[in-house]
Coordinates of C-alpha atoms in Angstrom, one line a residue:
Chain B
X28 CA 144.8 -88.9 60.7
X29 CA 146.4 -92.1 60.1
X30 CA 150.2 -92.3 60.6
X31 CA 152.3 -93.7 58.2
X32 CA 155.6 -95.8 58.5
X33 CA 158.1 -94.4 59.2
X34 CA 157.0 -91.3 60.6
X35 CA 157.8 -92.9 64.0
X36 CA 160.6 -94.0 66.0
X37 CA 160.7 -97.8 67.4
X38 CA 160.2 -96.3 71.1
X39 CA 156.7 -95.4 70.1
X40 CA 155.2 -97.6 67.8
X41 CA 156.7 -100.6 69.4
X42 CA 154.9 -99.5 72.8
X43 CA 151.8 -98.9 71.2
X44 CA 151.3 -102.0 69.4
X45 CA 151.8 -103.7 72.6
X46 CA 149.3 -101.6 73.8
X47 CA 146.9 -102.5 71.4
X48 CA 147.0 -106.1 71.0
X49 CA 147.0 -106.3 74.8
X50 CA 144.0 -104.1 74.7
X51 CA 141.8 -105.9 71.6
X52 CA 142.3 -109.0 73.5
X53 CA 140.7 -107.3 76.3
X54 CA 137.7 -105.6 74.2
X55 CA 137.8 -109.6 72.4
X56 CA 136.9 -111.3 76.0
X57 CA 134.9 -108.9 77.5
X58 CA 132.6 -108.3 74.0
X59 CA 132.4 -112.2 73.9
X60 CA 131.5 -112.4 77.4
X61 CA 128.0 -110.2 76.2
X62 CA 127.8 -111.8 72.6
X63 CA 129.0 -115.0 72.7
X64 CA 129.3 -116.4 69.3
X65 CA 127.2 -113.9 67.5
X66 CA 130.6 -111.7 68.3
X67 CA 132.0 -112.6 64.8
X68 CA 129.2 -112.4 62.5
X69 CA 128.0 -109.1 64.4
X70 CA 131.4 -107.7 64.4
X71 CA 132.2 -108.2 60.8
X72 CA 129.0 -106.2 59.7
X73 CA 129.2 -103.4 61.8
X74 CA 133.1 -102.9 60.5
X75 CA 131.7 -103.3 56.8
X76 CA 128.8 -100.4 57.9
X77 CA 131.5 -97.7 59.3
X78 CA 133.9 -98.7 56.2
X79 CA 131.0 -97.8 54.1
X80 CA 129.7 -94.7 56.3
X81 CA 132.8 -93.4 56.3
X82 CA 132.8 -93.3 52.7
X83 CA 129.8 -91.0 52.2
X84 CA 130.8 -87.8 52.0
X85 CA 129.3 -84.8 54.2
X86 CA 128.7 -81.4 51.8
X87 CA 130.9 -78.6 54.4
X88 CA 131.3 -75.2 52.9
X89 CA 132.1 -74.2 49.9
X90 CA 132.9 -76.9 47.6
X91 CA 134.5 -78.8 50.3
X92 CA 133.3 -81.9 51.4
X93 CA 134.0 -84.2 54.9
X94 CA 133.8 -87.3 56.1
X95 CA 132.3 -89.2 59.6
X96 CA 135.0 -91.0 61.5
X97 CA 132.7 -92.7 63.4
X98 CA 134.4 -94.0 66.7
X99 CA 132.0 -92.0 69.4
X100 CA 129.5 -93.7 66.9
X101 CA 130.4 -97.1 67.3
X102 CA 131.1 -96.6 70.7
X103 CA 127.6 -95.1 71.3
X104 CA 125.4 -98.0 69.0
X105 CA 127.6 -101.0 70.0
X106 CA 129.2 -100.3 73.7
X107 CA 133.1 -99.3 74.3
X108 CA 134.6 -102.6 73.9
X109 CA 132.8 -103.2 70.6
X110 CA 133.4 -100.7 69.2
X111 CA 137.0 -100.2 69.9
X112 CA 136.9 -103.9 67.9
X113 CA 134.8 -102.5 65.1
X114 CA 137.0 -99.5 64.6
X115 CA 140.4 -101.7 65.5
X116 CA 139.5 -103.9 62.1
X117 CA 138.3 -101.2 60.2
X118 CA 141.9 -99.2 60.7
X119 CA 143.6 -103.1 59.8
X120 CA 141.4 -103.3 56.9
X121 CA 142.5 -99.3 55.6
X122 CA 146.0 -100.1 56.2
X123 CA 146.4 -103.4 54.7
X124 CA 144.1 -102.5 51.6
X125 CA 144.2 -98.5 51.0
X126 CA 147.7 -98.5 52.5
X127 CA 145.9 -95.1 54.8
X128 CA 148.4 -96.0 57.9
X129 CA 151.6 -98.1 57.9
X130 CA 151.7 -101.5 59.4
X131 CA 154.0 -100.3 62.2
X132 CA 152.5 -97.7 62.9
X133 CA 149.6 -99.6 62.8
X134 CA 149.4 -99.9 67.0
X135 CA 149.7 -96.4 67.3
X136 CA 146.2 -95.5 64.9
X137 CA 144.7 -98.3 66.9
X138 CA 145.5 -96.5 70.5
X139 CA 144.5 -93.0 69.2
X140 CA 141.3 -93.5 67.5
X141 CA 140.2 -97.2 68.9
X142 CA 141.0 -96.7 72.3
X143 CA 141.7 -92.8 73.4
X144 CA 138.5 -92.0 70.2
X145 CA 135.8 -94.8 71.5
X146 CA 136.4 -95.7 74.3
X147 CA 137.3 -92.9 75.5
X148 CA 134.5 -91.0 73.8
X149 CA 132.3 -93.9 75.2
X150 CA 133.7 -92.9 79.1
X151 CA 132.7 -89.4 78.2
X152 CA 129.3 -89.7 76.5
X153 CA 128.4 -92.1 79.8
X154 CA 129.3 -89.5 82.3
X155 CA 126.8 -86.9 80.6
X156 CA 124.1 -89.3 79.6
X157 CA 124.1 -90.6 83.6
X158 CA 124.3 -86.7 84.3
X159 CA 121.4 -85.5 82.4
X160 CA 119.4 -88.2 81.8
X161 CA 117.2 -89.3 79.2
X162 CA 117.3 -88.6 75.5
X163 CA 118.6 -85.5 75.8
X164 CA 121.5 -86.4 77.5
X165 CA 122.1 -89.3 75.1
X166 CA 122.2 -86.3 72.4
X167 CA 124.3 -84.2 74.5
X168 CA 126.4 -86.4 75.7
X169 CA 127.6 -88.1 71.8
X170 CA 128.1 -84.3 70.6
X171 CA 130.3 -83.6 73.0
X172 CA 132.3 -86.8 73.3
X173 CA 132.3 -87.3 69.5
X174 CA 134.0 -83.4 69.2
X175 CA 136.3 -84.5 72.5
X176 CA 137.1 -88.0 70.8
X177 CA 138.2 -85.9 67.6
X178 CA 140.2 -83.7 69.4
X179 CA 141.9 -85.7 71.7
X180 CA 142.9 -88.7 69.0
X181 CA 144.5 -86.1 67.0
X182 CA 146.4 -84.9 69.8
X183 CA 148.0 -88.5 70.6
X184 CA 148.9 -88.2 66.7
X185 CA 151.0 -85.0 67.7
X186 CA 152.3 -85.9 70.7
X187 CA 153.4 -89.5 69.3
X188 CA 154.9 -87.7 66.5
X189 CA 156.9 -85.2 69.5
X190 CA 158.5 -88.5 71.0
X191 CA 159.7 -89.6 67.9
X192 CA 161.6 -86.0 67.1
X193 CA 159.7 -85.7 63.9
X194 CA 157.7 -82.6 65.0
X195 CA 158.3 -80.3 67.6
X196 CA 156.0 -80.8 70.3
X197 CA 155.1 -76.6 71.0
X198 CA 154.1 -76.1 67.5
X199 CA 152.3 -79.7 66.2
X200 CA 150.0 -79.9 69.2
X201 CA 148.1 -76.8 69.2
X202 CA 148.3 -76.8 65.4
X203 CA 146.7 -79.9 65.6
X204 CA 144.0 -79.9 68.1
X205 CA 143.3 -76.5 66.6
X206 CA 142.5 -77.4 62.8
X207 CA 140.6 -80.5 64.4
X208 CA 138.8 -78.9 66.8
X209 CA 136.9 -77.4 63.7
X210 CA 137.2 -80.9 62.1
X211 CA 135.2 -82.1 65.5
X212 CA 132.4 -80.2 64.6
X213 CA 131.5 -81.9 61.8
X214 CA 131.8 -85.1 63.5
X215 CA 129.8 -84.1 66.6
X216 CA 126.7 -82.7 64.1
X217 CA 127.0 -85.7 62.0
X218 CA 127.4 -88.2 65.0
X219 CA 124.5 -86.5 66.9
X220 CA 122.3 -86.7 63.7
X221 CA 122.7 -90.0 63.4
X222 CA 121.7 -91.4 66.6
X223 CA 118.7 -89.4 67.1
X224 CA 117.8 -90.6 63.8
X225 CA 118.3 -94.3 65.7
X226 CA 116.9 -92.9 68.8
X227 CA 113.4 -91.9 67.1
X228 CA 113.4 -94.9 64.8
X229 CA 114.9 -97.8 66.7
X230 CA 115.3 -96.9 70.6
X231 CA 116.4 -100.4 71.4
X232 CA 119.0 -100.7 68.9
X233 CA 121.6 -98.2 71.3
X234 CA 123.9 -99.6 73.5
X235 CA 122.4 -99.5 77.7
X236 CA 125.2 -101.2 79.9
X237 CA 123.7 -103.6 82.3
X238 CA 119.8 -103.0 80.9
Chain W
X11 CA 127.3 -101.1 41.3
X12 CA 130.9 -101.0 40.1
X13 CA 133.3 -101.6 43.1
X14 CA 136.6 -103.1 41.7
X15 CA 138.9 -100.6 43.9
X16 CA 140.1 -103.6 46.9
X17 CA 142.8 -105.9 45.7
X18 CA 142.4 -104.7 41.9
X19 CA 145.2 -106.2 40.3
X20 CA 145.4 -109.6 42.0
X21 CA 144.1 -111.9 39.3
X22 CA 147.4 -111.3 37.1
X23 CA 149.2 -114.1 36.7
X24 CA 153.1 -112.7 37.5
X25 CA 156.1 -114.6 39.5
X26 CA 154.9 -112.6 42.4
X27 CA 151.6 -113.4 42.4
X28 CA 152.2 -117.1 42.4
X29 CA 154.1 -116.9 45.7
X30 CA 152.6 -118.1 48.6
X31 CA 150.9 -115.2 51.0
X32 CA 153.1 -115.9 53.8
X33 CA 155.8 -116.3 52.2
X34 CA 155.2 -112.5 50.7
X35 CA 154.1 -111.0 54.3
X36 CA 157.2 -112.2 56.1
X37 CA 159.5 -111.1 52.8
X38 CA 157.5 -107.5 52.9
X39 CA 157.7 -107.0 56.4
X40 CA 161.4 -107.8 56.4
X41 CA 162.0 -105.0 53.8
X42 CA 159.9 -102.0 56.1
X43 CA 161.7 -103.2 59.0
X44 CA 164.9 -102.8 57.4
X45 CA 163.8 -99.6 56.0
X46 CA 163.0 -98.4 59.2
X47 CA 166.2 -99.1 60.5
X48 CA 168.5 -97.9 58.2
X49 CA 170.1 -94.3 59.4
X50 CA 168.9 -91.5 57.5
X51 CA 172.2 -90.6 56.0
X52 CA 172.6 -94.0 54.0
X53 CA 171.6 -92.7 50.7
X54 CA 173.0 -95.9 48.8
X55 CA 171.1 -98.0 51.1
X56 CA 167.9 -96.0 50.3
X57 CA 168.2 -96.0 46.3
X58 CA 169.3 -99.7 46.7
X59 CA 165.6 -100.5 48.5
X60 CA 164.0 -98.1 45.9
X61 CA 166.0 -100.6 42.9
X62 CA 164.9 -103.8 45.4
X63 CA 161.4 -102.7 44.9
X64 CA 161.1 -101.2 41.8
X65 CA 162.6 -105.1 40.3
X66 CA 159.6 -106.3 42.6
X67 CA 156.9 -104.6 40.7
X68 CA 158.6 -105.1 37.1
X69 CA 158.1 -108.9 37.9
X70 CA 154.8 -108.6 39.2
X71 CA 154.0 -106.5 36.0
X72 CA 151.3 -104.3 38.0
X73 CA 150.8 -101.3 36.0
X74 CA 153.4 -98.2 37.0
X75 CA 150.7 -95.9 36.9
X76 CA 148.4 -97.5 39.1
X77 CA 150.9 -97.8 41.9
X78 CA 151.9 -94.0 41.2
X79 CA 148.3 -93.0 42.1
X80 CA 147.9 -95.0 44.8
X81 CA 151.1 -94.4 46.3
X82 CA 149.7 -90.6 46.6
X83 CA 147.7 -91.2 49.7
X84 CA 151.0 -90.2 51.7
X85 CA 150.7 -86.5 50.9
X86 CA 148.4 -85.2 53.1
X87 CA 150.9 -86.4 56.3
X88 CA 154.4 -85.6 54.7
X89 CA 152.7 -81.8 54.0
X90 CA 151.4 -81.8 57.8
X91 CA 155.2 -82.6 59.3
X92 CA 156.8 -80.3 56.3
X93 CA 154.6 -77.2 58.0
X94 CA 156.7 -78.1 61.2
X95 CA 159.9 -78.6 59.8
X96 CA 160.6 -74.4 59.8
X97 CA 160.2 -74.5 63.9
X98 CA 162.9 -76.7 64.1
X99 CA 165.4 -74.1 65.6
X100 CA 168.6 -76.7 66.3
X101 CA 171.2 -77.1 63.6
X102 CA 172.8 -74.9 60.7
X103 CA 170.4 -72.8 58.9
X104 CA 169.8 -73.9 55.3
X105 CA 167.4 -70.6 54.4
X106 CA 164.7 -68.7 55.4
X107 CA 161.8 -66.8 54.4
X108 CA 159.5 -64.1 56.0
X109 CA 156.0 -63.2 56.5
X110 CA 155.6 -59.9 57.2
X111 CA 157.1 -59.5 61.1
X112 CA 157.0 -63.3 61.4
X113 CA 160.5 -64.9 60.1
X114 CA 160.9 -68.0 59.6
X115 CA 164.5 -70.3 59.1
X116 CA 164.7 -73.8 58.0
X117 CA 167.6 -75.9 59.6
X118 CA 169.8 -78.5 57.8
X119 CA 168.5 -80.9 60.5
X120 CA 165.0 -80.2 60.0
X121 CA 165.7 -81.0 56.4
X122 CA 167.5 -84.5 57.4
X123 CA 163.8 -85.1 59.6
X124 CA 161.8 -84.5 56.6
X125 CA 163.7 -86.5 54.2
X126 CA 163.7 -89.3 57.1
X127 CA 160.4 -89.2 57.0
X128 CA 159.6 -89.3 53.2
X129 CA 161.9 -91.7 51.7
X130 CA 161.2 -94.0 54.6
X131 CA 157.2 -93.6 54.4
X132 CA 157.2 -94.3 50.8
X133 CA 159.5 -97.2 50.3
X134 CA 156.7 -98.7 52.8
X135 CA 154.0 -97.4 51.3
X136 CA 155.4 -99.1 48.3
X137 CA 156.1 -102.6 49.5
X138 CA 152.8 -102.5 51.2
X139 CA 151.1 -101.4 47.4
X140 CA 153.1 -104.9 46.1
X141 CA 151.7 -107.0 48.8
X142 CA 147.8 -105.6 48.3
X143 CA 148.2 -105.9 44.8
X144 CA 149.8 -109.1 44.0
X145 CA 147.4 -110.9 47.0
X146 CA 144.0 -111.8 46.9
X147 CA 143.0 -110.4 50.2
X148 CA 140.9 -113.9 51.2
X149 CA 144.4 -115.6 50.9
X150 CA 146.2 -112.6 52.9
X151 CA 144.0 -113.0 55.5
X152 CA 144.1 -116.7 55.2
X153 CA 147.9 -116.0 55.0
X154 CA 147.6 -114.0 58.6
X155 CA 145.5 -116.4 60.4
X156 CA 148.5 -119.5 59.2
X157 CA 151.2 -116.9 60.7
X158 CA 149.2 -117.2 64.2
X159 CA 147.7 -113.7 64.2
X160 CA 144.8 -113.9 66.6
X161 CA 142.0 -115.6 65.2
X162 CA 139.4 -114.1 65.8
X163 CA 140.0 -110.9 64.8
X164 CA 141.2 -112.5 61.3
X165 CA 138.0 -114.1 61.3
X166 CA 135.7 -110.7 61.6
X167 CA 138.6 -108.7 59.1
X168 CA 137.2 -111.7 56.5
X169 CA 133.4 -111.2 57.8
X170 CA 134.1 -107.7 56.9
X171 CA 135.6 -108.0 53.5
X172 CA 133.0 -110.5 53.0
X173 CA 130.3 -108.0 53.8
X174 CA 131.8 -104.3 52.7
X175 CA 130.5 -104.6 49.0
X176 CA 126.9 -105.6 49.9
X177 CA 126.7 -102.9 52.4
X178 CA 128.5 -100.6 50.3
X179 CA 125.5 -101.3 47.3
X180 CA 123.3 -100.3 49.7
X181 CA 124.8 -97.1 50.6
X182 CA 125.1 -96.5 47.2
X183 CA 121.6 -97.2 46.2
X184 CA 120.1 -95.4 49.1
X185 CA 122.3 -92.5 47.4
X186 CA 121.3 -93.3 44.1
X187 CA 117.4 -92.7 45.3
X188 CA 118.3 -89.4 47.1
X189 CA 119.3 -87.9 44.4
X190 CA 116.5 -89.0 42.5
X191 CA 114.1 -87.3 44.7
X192 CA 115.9 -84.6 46.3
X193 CA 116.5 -81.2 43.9
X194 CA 117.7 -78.0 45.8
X195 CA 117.3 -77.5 49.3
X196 CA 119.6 -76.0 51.8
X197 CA 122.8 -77.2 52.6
X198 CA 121.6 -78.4 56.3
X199 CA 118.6 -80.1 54.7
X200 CA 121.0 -82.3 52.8
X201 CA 123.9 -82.9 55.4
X202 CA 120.1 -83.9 57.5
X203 CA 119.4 -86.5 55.1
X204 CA 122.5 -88.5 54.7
X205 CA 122.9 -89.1 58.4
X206 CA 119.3 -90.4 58.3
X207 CA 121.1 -92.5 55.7
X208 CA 123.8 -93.4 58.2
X209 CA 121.2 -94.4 60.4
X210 CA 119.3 -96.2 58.0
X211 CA 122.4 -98.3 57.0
X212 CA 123.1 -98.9 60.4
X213 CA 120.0 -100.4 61.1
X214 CA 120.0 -102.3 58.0
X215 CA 123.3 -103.7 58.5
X216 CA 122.7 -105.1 62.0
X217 CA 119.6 -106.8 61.0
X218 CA 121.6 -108.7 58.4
X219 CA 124.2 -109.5 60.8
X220 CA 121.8 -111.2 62.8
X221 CA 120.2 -112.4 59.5
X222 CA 123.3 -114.0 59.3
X223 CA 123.8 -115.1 62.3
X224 CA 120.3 -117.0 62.0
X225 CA 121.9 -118.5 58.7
X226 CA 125.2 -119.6 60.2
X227 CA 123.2 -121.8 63.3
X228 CA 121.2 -123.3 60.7
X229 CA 124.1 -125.2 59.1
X230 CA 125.8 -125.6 62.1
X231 CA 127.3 -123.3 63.0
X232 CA 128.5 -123.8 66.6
X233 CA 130.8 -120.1 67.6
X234 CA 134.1 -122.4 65.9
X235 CA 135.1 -121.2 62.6
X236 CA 137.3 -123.9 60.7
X237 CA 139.5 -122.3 57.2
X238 CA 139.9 -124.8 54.7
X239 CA 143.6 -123.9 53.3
X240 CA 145.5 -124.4 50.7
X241 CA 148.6 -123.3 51.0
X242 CA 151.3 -125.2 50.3
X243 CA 155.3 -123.8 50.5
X244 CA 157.6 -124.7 47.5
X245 CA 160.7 -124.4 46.7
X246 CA 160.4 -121.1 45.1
X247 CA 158.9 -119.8 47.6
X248 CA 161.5 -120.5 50.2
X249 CA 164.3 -119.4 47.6
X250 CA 162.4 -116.3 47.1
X251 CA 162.7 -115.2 50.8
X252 CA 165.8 -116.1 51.2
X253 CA 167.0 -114.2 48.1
X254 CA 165.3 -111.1 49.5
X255 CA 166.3 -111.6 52.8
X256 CA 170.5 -111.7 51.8
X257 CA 169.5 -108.6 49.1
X258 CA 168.2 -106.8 52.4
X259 CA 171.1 -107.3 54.7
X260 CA 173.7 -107.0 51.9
X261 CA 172.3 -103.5 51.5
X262 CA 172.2 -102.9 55.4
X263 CA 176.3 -103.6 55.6
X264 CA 177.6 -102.0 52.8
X265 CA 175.2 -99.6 51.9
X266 CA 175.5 -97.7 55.0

């Protein structure tokens, strides 16, 4: 869900883009630190590969059809920091050419889906990978994350909304966690799909901290 | 393949499009903020923006329709809060309607939030449409890296326009050769097969970024990127932000 302007008051989407540019520049140093200056290159074709995945669309039931967001994704194939970047540009490039997200607001998509969706998923998917260990836990560990990641950006999008009195809070939050919670689903299958496709093919290719 | 959707009307030759990029970012910027700021109760001020931009786009003689249709993409949200607008419970009621036992009341100032919301979301929409449309998105990010947005990010947004299309034709192609091959089949089979495309691409994609990589040391490239510009401010431009600018805060004072 990306938030448009307007939908929120200064005392949120001020906050949060201070947030955000404090915390690229954080995921910048730290994924230069590992990448030095293959970072840029790097970077710019993995934002190009989600902008694309997350163009393919997913048959669901009926006639209905969804799409991958791809955050626990990036998170998993690339480490936290990059790909909070890689998702970061993607949501610049959405709202400055498809107009999905307003430029003000723009802070706010960055927190819930860069931040709270990969690296947070990233947190999450570590724990349960460490926990049970081997491939199975690397499978595990991205469904659950990439259905938490789902759930929990969408319920920053409520509770932003709340603070800026444009949707009571008791209502929009379990109305939104609710319908994504089904959403997440999709994601987790899709996500976990994809990286034991990687897994099988291309071991190397996912992201080990420190090996 | 066919993939004209980014920046599709930018090669027109209009008043706007001659502008210079930062000139039109700053301008643009100034109108949402203005937008944003204006009380919800200032009706002239509103339609005044809505005449502002409306001039914008005759100038910059971008078809109506298209920026009709793309202006569309703020449905989806402005439904999601209108679903809430009924549990508003402060304020004077304006009506109501029932479900079976469940009764529900729409207030006047649930009302006010939604039209907050929408006249304010799509006068953004809109100036955000004029600046997409009447920019190359090279220059606007040329633009953005002269109006000290951090570099490097600039940098991989460019890397990533640069690169969308050709991974893009590759999806598509991989696509193209699925359904080809693949007739029937369950419904699992298929959602099965285009994440092995996902993984495919992925693969693909980092290869050439390293591919690329390899490329950019072998002309020298030594982790500084340097931007050739060519921008240069004239006189128009300047006049053109400053007319906008005294349009926009002659509407704040007496349109509110």
């Amino acid at each position: 869900m990306h938030i448009p302007d307007g939908f929120l008051a200064v005392n949120t989407w001020a906050p949060a883009w201070l947030i955000s540019v404090g915390g690229i520049g954080y995921c910048l140093k730290k994924t230069s630190l590992v990448l030095k200056d293959r970072m840029v290159p790097l970077m710019g074709v993995m934002a190009a590969f989600i902008f694309a995945a997350q163009m393919l669309n997913f048959p669901v039931m009926g006639g209905t059809s969804g799409h991958l967001l791809g955050g626990v994704l990036a998170a998993v194939l690339l480490g936290p920091y990059a790909g909070a970047i890689v998702i970061a540009v993607v949501l610049t490039a959405q709202c400055l050419i498809f107009q999905d997200g307003g430029l003000t607001a723009l802070g706010a998509n960055i927190f819930n889906m860069s931040f709270l969706g990969a690296i947070g998923g990233y947190l999450i998917y570590n724990i349960i990978r460490k926990i049970i260990g081997d491939n199975k836990g690397i499978i595990i560990g991205t469904g659950i994350s990439a259905w938490l990641s789902v759930v929990v950006a969408s319920s920053a999008v409520a509770v932003e909304l709340s603070i800026s009195g444009t949707s009571p809070f008791r209502v929009a939050l379990p109305a939104m966690a609710g319908v994504h919670a089904l959403i997440g689903i999709g994601e987790a299958i899709i996500t976990c799909l994809v990286i034991g496709f990687v897994l099988k093919v291309r071991p190397d290719l996912i992201y080990r901290k420190g090996e | 393949m066919k993939h004209a959707y980014i920046d599709e009307y930018s090669d027109i030759d209009s008043y706007i499009h001659r502008l210079d990029p930062r000139i039109k970012i700053i301008s643009l910027f100034a109108f949402i903020l203005f937008v944003i700021f204006t009380r919800p109760t200032s009706f002239i001020a509103f339609a005044l923006y809505g005449v502002l931009i409306a001039v914008l786009f005759l100038l910059s003689k971008i078809p109506p329709g298209f920026i009709l249709k793309r202006s569309l993409v703020i449905i989806p949200f402005v439904l999601m809060v209108a679903i809430f607008i009924p549990f508003f419970k402060k304020g004077e009621i304006a009506g109501g309607y029932s479900f079976g036992t469940l009764k529900l009341t729409v207030t006047y100032d649930g009302l006010m939030i939604l039209w907050n919301i929408l006249v304010k979301a799509y006068l953004c929409i809109l100036s955000m449409i004029l600046l997409i449309t009447s920019t190359k998105l090279s220059n606007l990010l040329k633009a953005l890296e002269k109006l000290k947005f951090p570099s490097v990010f600039v940098i991989i947004l460019s890397f990533m326009y640069r690169y969308i299309f050709v991974v893009q034709d590759e999806l598509m192609k991989m696509k193209q050769a699925k359904e080809a091959r693949t007739t029937g089949g369950s419904r699992w089979f298929h959602v099965k097969v285009l994440a092995n495309m996902i993984g495919v691409l992925f693969m693909r994609t980092y290869e050439r970024g390293e591919n690329v990589y390899f490329a950019m040391c072998s002309r020298g490239f030594n982790g500084k990127i340097k931007i050739i510009t060519g921008f240069e401010l004239k006189m128009k431009d300047f006049c053109f932000m400053l007319i906008i600018m005294s349009i926009l805060t002659v509407i704040r004072i007496f349109g509110s």
